[in-house]
PDB file of C-alpha atoms in Angstrom:
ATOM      1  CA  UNK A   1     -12.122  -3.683   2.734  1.00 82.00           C
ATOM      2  CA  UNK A   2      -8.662  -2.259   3.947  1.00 87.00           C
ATOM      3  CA  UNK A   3      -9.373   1.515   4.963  1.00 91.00           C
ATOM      4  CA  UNK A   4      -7.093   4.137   6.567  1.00 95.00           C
ATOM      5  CA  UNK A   5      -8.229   7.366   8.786  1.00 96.00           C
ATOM      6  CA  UNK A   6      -6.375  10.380   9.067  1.00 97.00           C
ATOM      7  CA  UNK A   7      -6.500  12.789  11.905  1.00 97.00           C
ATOM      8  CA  UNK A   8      -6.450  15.995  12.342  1.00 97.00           C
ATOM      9  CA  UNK A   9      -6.927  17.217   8.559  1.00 95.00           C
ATOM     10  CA  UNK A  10      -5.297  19.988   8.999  1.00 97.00           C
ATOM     11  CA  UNK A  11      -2.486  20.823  11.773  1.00 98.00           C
ATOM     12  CA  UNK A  12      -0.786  24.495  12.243  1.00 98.00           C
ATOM     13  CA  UNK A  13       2.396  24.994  14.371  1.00 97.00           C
ATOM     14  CA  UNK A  14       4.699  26.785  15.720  1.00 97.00           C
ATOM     15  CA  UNK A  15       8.142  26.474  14.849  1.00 97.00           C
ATOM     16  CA  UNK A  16       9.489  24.529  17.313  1.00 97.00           C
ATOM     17  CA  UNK A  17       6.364  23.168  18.766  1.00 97.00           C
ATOM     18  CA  UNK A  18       6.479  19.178  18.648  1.00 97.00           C
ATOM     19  CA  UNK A  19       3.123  17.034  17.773  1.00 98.00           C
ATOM     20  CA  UNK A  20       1.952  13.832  16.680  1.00 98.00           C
ATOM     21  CA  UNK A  21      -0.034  13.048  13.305  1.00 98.00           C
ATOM     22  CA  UNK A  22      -2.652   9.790  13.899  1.00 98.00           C
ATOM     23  CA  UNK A  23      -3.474   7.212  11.179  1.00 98.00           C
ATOM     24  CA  UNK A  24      -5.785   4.181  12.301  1.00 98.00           C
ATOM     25  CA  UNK A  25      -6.129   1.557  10.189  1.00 97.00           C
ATOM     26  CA  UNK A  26      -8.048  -1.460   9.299  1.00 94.00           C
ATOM     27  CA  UNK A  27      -6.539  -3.888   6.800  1.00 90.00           C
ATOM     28  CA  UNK A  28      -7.113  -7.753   6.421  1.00 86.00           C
ATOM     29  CA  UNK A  29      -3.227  -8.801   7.358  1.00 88.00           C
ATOM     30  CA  UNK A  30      -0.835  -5.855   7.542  1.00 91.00           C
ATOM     31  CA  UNK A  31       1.452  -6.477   5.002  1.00 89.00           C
ATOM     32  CA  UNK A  32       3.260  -2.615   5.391  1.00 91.00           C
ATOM     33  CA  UNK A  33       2.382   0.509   6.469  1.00 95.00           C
ATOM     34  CA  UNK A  34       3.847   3.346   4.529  1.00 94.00           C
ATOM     35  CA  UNK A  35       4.293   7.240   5.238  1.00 96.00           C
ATOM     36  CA  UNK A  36       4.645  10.151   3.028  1.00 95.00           C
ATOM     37  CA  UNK A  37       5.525  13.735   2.852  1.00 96.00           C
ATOM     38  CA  UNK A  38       3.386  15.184  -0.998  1.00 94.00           C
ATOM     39  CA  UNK A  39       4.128  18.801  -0.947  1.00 94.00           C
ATOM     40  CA  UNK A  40       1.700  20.943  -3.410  1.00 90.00           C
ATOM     41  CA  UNK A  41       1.805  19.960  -7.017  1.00 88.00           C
ATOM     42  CA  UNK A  42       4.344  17.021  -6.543  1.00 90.00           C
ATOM     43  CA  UNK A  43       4.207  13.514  -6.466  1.00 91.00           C
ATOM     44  CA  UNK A  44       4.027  11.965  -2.954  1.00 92.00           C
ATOM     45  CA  UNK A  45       7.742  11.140  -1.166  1.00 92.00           C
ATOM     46  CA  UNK A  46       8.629   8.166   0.434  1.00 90.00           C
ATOM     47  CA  UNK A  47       8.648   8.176   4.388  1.00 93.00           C
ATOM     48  CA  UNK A  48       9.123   5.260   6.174  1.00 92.00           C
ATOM     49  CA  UNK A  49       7.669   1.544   5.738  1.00 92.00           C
ATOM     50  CA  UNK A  50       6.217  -0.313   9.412  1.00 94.00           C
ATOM     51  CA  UNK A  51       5.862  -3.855   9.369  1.00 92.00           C
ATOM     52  CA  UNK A  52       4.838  -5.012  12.901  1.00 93.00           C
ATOM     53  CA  UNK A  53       3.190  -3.832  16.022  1.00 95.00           C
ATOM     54  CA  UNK A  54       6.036  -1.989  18.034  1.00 96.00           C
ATOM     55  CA  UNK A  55       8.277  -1.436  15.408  1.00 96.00           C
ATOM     56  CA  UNK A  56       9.748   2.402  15.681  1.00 97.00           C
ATOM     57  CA  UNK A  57      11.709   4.449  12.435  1.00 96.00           C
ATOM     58  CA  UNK A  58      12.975   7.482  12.909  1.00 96.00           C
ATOM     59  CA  UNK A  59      14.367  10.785   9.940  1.00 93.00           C
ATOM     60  CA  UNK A  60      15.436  13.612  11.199  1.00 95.00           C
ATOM     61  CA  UNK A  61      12.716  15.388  13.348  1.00 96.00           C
ATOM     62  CA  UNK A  62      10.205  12.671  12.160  1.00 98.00           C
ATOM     63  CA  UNK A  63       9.457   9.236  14.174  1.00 98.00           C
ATOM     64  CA  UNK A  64       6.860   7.002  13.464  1.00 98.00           C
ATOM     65  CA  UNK A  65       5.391   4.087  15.692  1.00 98.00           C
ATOM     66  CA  UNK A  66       3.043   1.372  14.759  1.00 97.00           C
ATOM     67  CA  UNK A  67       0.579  -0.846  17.087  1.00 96.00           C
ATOM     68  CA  UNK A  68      -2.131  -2.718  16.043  1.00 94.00           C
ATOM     69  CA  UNK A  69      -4.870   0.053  15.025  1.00 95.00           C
ATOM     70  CA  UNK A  70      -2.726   2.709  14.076  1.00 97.00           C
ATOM     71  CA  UNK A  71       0.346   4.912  13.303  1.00 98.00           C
ATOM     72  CA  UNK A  72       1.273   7.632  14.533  1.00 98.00           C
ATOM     73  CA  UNK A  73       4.241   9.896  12.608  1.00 98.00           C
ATOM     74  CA  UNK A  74       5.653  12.253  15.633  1.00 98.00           C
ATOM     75  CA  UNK A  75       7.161  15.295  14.747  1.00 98.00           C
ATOM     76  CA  UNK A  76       9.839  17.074  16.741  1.00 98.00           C
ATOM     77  CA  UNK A  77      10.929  20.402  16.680  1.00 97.00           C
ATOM     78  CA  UNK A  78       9.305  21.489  13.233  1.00 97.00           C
ATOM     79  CA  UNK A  79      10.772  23.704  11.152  1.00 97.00           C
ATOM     80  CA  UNK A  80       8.860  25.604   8.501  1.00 97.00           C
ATOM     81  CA  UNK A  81      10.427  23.280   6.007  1.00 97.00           C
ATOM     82  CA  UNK A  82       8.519  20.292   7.422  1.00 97.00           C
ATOM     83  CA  UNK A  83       4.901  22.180   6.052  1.00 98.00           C
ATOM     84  CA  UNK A  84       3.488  19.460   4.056  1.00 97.00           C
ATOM     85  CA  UNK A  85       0.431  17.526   3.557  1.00 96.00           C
ATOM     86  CA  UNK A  86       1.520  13.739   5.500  1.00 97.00           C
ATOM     87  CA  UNK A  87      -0.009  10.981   3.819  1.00 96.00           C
ATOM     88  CA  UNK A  88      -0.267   7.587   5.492  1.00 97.00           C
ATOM     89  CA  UNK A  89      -1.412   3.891   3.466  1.00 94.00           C
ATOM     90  CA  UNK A  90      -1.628   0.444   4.377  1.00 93.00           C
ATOM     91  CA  UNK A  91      -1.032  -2.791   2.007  1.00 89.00           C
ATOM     92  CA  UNK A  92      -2.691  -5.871   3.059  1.00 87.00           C
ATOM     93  CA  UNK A  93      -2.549  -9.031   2.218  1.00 83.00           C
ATOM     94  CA  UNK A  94      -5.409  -9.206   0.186  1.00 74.00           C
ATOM     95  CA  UNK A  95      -4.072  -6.452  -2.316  1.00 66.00           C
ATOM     96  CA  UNK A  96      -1.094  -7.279  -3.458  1.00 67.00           C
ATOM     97  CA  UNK A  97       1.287  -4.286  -4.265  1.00 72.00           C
ATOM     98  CA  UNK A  98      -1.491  -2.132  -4.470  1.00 80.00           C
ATOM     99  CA  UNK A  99      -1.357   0.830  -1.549  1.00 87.00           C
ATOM    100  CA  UNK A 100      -4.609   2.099   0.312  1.00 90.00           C
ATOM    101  CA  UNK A 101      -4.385   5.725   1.703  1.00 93.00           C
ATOM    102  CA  UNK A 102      -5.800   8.175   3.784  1.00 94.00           C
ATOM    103  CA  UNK A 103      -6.998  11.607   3.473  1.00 93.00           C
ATOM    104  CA  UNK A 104      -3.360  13.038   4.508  1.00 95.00           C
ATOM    105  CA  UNK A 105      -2.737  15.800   7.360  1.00 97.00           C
ATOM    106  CA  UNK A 106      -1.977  19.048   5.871  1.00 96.00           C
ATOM    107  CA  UNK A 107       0.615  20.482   8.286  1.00 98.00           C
ATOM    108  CA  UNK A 108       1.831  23.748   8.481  1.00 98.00           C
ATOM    109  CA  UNK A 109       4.250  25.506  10.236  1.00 97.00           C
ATOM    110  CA  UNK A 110       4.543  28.862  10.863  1.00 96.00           C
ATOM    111  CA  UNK A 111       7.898  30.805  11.506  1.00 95.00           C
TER     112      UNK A 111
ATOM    113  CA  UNK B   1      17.291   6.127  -4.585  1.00 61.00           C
ATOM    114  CA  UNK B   2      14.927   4.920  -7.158  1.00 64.00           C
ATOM    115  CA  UNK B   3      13.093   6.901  -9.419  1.00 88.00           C
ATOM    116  CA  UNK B   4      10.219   7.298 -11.389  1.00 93.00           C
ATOM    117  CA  UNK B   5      10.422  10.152 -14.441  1.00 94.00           C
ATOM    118  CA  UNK B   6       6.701  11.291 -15.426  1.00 96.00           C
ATOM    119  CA  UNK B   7       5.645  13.242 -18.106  1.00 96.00           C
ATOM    120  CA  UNK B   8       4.416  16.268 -18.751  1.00 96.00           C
ATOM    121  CA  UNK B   9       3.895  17.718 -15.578  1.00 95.00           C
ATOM    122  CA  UNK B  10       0.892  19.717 -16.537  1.00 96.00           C
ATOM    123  CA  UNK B  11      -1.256  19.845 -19.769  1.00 96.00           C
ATOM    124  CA  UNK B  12      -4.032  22.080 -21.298  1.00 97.00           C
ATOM    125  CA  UNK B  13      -6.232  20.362 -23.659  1.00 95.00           C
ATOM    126  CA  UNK B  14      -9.489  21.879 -25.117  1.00 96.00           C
ATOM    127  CA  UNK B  15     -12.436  19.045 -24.255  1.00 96.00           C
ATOM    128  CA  UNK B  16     -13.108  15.870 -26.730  1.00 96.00           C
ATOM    129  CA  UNK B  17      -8.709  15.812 -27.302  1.00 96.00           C
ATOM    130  CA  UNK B  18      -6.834  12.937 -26.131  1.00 97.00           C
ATOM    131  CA  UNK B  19      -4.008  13.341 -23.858  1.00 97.00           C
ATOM    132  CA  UNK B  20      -1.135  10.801 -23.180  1.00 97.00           C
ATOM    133  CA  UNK B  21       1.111  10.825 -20.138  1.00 97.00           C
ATOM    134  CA  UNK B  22       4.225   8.947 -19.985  1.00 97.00           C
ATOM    135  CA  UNK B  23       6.018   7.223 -16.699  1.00 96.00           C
ATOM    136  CA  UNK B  24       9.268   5.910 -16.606  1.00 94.00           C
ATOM    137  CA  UNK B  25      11.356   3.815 -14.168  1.00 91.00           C
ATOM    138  CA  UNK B  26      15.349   4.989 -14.528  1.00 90.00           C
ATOM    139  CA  UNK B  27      16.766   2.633 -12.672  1.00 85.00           C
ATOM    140  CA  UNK B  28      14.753  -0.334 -12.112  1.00 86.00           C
ATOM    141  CA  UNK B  29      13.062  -2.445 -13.812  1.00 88.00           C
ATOM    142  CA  UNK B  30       9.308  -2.401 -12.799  1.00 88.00           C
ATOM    143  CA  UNK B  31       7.024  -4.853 -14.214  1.00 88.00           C
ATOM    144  CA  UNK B  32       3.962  -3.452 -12.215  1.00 90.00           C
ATOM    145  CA  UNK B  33       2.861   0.060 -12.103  1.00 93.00           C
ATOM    146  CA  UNK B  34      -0.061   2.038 -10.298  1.00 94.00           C
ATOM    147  CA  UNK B  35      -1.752   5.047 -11.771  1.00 96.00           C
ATOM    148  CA  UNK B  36      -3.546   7.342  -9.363  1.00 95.00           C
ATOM    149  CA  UNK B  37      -5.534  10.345  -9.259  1.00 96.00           C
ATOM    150  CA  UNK B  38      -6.142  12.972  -6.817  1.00 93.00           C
ATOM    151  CA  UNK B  39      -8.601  15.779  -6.574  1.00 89.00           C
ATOM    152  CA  UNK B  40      -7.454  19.212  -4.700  1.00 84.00           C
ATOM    153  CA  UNK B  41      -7.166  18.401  -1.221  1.00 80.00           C
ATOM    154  CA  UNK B  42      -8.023  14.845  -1.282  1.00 85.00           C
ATOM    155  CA  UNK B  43      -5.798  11.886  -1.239  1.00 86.00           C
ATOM    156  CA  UNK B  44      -4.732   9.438  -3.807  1.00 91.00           C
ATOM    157  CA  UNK B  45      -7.436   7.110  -5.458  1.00 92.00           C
ATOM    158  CA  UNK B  46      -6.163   4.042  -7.490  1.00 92.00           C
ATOM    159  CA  UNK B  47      -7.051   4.129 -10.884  1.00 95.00           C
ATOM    160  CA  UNK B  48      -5.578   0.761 -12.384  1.00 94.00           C
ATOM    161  CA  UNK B  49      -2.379  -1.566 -12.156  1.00 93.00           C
ATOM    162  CA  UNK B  50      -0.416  -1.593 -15.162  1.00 93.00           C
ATOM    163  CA  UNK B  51       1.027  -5.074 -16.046  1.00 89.00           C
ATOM    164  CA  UNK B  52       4.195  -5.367 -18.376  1.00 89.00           C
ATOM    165  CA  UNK B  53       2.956  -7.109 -21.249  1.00 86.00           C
ATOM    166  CA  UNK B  54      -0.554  -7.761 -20.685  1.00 88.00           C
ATOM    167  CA  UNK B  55      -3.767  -6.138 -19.364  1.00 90.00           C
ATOM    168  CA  UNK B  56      -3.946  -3.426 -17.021  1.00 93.00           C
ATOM    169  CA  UNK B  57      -6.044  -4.046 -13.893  1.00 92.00           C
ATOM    170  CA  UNK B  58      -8.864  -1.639 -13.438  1.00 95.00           C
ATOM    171  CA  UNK B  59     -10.519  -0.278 -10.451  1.00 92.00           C
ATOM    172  CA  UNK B  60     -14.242  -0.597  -9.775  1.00 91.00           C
ATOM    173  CA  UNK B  61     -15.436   2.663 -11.526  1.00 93.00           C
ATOM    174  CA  UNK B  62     -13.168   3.365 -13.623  1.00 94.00           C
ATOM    175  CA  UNK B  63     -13.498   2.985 -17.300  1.00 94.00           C
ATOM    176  CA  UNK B  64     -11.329   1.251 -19.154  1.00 93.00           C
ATOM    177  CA  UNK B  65     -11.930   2.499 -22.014  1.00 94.00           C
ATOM    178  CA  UNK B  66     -11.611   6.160 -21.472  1.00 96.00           C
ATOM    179  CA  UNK B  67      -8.213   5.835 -19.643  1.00 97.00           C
ATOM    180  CA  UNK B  68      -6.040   3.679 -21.658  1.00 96.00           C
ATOM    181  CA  UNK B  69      -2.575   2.191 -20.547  1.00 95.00           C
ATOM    182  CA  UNK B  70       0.173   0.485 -21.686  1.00 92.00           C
ATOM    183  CA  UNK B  71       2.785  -1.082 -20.699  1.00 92.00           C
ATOM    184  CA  UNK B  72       4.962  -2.086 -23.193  1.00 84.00           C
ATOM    185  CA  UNK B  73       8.407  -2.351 -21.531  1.00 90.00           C
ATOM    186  CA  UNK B  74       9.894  -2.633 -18.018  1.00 91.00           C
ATOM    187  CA  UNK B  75      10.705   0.928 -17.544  1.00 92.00           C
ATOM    188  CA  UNK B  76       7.547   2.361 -19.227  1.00 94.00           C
ATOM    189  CA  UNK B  77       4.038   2.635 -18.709  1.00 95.00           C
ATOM    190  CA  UNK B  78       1.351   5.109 -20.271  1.00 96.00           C
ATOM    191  CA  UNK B  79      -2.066   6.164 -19.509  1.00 97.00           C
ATOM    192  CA  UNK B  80      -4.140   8.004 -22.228  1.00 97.00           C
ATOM    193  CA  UNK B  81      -6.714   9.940 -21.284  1.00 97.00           C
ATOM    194  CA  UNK B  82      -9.147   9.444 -24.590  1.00 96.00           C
ATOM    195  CA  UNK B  83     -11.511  12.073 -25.554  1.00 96.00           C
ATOM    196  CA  UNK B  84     -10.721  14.165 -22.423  1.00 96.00           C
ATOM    197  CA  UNK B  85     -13.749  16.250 -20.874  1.00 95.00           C
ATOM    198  CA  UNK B  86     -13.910  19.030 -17.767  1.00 95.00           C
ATOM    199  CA  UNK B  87     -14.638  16.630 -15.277  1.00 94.00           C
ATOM    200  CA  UNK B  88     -11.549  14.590 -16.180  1.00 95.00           C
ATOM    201  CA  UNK B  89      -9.257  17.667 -14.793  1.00 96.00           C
ATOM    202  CA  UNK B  90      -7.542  15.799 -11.768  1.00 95.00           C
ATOM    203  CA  UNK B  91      -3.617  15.504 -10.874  1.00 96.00           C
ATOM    204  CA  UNK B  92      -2.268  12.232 -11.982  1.00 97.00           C
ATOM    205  CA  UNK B  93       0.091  10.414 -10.658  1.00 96.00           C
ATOM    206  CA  UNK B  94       2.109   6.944 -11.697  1.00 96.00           C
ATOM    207  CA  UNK B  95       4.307   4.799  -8.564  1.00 93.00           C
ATOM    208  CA  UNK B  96       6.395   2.016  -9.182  1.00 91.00           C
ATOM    209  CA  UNK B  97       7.072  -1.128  -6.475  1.00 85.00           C
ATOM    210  CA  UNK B  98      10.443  -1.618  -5.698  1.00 80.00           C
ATOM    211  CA  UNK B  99      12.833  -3.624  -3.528  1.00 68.00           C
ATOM    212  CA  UNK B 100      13.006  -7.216  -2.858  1.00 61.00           C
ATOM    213  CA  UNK B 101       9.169  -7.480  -2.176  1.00 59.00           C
ATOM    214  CA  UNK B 102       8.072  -4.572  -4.058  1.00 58.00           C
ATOM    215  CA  UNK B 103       7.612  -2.875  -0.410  1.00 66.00           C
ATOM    216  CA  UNK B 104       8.959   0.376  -1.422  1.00 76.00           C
ATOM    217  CA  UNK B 105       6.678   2.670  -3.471  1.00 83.00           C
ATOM    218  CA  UNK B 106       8.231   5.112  -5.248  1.00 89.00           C
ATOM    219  CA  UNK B 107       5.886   8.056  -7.113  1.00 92.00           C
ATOM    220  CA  UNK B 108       6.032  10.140  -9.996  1.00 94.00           C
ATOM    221  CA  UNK B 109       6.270  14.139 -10.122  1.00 94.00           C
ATOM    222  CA  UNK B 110       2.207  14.355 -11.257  1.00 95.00           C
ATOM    223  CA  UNK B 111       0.722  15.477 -14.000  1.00 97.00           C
ATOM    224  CA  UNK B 112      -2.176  17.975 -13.427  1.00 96.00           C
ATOM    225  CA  UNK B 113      -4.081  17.870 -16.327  1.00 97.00           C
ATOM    226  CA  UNK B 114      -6.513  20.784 -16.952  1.00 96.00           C
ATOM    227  CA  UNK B 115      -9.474  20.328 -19.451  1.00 96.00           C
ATOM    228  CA  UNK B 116     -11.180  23.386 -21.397  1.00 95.00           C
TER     229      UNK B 116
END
């Protein structure tokens, strides 16, 4: 079963202060691994997609990397705009379009 | 980029009531759709994958029967929520594949649905 594990749960900043949000996965043949921001009350919005081990995207202050056990989405000089829960969800090979996610890092940064 | 129209985005309905919600692709064509739900401060749970002109695809757990969809055209896909009860309060939310391999997921707004 394809399962996905957030860390932390929660995250507070300083604006300004750079950090990095972990996702570690286990999925039966990667197929994508998806980011997105879901601020309160809305639907989630798409991130970035990571196919392979290595691979790097970058949007505005955001980056995210990819190995073989996990994610990480880095965040660089946050501004209070960037407060958001982060949600992170693999597809495998063995679910078709279907998305598995994790619990989400609730991030918040403070002025 | 693409997007997906759902509606309403919230509803009040006294218990035993059914409620519908409505999700829309503008300007794709999607012949798959995914209804979550989410619970305050926990992330998305599949609920079923709606299939353009035949059976949706439920999850283990959930019942078919009291969460009814259809989807009846390429842009369109419903859930009902039949004979709605407290514990049935939840945000839901609809997505919609798109892109050559359906690798980009896009979402709904939500619809939190509150039950008296």
């Amino acid at each position: 079963e394809d399962q996905v594990t957030q860390s932390p749960e929660a995250l507070r900043l300083q604006e300004g202060e750079s950090s990095s949000l972990n996702c570690s996965y286990t999925v039966s043949g990667l197929r994508g691994l998806f980011w997105y921001r879901q601020d309160p009350g809305k639907g989630p919005e798409f991130l970035f997609t990571l196919y392979s081990a290595g691979e790097e995207k970058e949007k505005e202050r955001l980056k995210a990397t990819l190995t073989k056990k996990e994610s990480f989405l880095h965040i660089t000089a946050p501004k209070p705009e960037d407060s958001a829960t982060y949600l992170c969800a693999v597809r495998g090979i063995q679910g078709a379009q279907k998305l598995v996610f994790g619990q989400g890092t609730r991030l918040t940064i403070n002025p | 980029g693409a997007v997906v129209s759902q509606h309403p985005s919230r509803v009040i309905c006294k218990s035993g009531t059914s409620v519908k919600i409505e999700c829309r692709s503008l300007d794709f064509q999607a012949t798959t759709m995914f209804w979550y739900r989410q619970f305050p401060k926990q992330s998305l749970m599949l609920m079923a994958t709606s299939n353009e002109g035949s059976k949706a695809t439920y999850e283990q757990g959930v019942e078919k029967d009291k969460f009814l969809i259809n989807h009846a055209s390429l842009t369109l896909s419903t859930l009902t929520v039949t004979s709605a009860h407290p514990e049935d309060s939840s945000f839901y939310i609809c997505s919609a594949p798109t892109g050559g391999f359906g690798e980009k997921l896009f979402f709904g707004s939500g619809t939190q649905l509150s039950v008296l």
